Short mmCIF file of C-alpha atoms in Angstrom, two decimals:
data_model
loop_
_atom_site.label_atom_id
_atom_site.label_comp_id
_atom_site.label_asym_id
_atom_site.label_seq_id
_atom_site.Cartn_x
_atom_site.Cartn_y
_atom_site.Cartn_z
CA UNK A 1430 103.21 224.83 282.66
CA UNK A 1431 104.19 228.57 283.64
CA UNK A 1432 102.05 231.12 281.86
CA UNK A 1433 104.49 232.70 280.12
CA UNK A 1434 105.33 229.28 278.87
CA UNK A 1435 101.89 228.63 277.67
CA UNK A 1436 101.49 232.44 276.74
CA UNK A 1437 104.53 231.90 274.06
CA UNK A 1438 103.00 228.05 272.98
CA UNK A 1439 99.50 229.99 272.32
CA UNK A 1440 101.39 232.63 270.50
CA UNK A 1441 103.49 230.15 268.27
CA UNK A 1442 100.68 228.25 267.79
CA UNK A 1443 98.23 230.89 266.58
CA UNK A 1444 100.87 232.48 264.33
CA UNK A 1445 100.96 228.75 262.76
CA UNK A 1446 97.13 228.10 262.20
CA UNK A 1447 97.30 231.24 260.53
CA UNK A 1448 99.93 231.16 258.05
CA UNK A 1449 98.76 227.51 257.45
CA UNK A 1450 95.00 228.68 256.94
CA UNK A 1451 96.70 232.13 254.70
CA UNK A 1452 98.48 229.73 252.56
CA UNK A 1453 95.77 227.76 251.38
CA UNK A 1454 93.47 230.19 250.82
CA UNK A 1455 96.11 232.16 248.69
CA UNK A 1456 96.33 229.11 246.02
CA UNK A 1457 96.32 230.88 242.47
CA UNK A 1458 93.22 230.61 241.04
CA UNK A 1459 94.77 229.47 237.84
CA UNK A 1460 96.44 226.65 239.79
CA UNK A 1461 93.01 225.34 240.68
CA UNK A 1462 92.16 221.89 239.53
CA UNK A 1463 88.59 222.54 237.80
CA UNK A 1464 87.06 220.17 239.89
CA UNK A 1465 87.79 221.47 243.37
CA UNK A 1466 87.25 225.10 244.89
CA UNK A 1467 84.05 225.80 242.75
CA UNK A 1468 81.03 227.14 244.07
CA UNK A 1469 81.75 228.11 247.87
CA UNK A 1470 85.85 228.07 247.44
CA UNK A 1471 88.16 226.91 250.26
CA UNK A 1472 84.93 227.02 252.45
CA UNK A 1473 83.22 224.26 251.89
CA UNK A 1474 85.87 221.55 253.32
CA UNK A 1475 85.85 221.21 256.92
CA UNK A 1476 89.49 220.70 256.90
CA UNK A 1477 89.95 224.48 256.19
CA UNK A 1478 86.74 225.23 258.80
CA UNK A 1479 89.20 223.71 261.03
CA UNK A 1480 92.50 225.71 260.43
CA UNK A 1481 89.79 229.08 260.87
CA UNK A 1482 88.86 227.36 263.93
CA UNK A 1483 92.16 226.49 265.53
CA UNK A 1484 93.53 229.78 264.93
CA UNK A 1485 90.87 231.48 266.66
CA UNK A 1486 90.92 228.95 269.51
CA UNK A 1487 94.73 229.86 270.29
CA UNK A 1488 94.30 233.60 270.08
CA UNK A 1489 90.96 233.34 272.45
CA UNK A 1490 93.81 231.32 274.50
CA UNK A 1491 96.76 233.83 274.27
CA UNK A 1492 94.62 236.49 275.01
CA UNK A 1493 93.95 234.40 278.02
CA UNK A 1494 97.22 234.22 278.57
CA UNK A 1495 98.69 237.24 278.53
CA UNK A 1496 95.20 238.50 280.89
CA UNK A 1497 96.45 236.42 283.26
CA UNK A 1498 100.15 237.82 283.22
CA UNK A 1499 98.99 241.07 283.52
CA UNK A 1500 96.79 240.43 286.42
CA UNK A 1501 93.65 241.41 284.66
CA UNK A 1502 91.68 238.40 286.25
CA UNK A 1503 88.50 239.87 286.27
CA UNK A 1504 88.46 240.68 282.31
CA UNK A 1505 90.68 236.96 281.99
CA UNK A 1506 87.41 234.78 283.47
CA UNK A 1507 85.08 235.20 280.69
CA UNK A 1508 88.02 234.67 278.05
CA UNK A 1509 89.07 231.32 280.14
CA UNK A 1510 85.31 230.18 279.78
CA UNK A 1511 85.03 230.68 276.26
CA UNK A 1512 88.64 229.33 275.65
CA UNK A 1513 87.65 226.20 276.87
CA UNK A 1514 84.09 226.41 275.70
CA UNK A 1515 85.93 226.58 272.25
CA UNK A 1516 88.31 223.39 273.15
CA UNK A 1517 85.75 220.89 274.51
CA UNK A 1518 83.09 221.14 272.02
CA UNK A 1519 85.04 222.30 268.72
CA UNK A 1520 88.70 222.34 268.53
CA UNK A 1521 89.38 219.04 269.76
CA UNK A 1522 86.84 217.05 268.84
CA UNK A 1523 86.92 218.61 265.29
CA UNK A 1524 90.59 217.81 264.75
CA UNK A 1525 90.39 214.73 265.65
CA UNK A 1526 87.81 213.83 263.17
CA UNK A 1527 89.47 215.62 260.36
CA UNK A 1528 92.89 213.74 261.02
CA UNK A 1529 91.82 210.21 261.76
CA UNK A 1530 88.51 210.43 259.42
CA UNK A 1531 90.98 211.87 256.70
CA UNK A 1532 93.89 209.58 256.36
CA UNK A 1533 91.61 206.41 256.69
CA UNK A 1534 89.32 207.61 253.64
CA UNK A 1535 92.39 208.83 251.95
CA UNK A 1536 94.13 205.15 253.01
CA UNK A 1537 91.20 203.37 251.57
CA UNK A 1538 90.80 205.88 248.24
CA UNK A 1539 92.01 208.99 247.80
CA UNK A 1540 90.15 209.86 244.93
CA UNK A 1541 87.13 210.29 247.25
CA UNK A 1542 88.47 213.02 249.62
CA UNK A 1543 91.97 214.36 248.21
CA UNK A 1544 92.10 213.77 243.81
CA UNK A 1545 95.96 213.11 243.11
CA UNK A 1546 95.49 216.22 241.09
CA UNK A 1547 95.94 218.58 244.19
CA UNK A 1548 99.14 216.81 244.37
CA UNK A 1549 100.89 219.72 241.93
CA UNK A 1550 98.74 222.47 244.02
CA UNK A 1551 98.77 221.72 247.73
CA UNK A 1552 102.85 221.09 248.73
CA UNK A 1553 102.63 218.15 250.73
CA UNK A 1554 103.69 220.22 254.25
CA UNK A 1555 100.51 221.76 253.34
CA UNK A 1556 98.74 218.64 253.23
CA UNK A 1557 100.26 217.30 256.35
CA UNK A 1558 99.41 220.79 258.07
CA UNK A 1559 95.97 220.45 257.70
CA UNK A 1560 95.35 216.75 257.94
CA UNK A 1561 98.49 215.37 259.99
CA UNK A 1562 99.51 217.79 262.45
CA UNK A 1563 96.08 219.27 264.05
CA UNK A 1564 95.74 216.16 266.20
CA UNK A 1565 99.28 216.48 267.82
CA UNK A 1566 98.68 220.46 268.18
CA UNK A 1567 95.33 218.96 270.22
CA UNK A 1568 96.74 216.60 272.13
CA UNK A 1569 99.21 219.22 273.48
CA UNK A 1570 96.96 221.30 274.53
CA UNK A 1571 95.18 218.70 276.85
CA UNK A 1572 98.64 217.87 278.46
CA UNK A 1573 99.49 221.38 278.36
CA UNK A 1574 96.53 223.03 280.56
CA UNK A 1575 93.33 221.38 282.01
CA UNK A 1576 89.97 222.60 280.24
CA UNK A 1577 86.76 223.15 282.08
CA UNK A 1578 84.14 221.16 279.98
CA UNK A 1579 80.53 222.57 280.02
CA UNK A 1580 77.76 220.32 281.23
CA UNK A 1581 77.29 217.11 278.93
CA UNK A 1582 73.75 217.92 277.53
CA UNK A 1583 75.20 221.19 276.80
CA UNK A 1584 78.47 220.32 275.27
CA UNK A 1585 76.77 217.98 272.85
CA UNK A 1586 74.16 220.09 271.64
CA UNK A 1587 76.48 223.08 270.61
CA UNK A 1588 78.53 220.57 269.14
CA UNK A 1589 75.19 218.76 267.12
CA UNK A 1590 74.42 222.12 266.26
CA UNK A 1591 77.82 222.95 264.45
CA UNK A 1592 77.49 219.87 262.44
CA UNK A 1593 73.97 220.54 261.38
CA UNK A 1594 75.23 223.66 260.25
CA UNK A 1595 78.10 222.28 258.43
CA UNK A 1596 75.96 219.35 257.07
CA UNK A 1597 73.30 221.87 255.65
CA UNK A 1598 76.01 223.55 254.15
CA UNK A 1599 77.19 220.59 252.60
CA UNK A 1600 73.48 219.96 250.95
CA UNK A 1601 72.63 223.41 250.30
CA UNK A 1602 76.04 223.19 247.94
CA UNK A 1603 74.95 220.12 246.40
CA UNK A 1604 71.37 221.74 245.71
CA UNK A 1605 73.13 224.68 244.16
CA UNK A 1606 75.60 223.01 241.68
CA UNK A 1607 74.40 219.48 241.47
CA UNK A 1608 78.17 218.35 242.79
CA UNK A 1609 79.22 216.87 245.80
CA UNK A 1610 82.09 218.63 248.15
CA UNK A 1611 83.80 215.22 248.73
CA UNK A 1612 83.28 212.87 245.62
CA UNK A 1613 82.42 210.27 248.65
CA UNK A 1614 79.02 211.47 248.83
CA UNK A 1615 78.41 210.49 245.11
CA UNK A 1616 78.37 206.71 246.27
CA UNK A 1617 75.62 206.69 248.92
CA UNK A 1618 71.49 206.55 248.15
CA UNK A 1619 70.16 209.43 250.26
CA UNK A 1620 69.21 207.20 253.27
CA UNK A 1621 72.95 205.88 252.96
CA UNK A 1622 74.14 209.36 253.02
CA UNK A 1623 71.64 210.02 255.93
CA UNK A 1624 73.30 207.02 257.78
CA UNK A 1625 76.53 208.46 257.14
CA UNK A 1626 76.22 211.43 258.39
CA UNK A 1627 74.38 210.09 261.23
CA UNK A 1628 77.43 207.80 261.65
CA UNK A 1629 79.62 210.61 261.47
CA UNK A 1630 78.10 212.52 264.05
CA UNK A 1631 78.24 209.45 266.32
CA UNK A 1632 81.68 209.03 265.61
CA UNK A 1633 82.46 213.37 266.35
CA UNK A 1634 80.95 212.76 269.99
CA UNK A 1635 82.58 209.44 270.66
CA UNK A 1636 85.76 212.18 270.46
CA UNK A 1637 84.22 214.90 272.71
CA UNK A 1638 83.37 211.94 274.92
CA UNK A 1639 87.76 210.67 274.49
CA UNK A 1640 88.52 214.74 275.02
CA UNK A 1641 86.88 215.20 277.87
CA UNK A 1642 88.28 211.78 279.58
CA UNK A 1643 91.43 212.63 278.82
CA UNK A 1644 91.12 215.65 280.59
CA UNK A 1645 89.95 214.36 283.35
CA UNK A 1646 92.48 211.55 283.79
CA UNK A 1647 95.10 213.78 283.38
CA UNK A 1648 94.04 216.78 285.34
CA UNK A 1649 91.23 215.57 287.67
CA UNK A 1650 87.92 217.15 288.42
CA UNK A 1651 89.01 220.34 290.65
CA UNK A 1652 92.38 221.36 288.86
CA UNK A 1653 91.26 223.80 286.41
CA UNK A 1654 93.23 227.26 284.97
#
């Protein structure tokens, strides 16, 4: 793809993540069902981690972009690397967890992830913005550029990292307010829980692991922007 192409894709795409992410962290507060968007608001679901995430992955990556159509390749190198620093360990492998972990949860019960009652407060192009259409927006960018993956001992322990943050996050909420973020948590003993986070990590690098081998089907080893 030329990079004026991918310059205008980034563009688009960043202007996307962050009307999506602006929209749902404008929902009236009276519009709030009581028992969502307590104690740590909007930033305690990953889903809405993500949209930060995604829309600072595509400006990192216009940036890039438009470096690289000015001819600024010395200051464009260390904005490549972090672009696809960003790519490998988060912004795929994070999207594709929220989509496919989301609609099978929600497929199974919604109650436990999404209460019907955010049905009159989220539109449901919101819903599908956050959940639905951040694994598409991921794929593209694997077909649309190859992405230099760090080393695999370092890839997976920024990435292990990240989700020990988010996890202690998660508990340090529950310690504060005595709630759960997702009502799913409510069902496990705390060595269940421990298992499923455990199983959740597993299941996060099994799709840096499918990132990076797509990459690397598509694009081979030495191709890289």
């Amino acid at each position: 793809m030329e990079i004026s192409t991918l310059a205008t894709y980034h563009c688009l795409a960043f202007v996307w993540y962050f009307f999506v992410a602006y929209s749902i962290t404008h929902i009236k507060t009276e519009e709030r069902p009581s028992e969502v968007f307590l104690y740590g608001g909007q930033w305690k679901y990953l889903t809405v981690l993500n949209l930060f995430l995604q829309a600072v992955f595509y400006g990192v990556s216009f940036l890039a972009d438009v470096l690289r159509l000015i001819k600024k390749l010395r200051c464009a190198k260390p904005v490549i690397s972090s672009r696809d620093l960003l790519f490998s360990v988060l912004a795929f492998p994070v999207s594709t967890f929220v989509c496919i972990s989301f609609w099978t949860l929600y497929t199974f019960n919604r109650e436990l992830v999404y209460p019907k009652s955010l049905d009159g407060v989220i539109p449901l192009w919101l819903n599908h913005a956050m959940h639905t259409a951040v694994l598409p927006f991921a794929l593209l960018e694997i077909l649309a550029l190859p992405h230099r993956y760090p080393a695999k001992k370092k890839g997976l322990i920024l990435l292990g990292f990240v989700a020990f943050l988010y996890t202690s996050w998660v508990l340090w909420i529950y310690s504060v307010t005595g709630e759960w973020v997702y009502p799913l948590f409510a069902l496990f003993s705390p060595p269940g829980l421990a298992a499923f986070f455990a199983g959740s990590l597993a299941i996060i690098v099994s799709f840096y692991n499918f990132g990076e081998f797509l990459n690397r089907m598509i694009w081979g080893q030495s191709k890289f922007s």
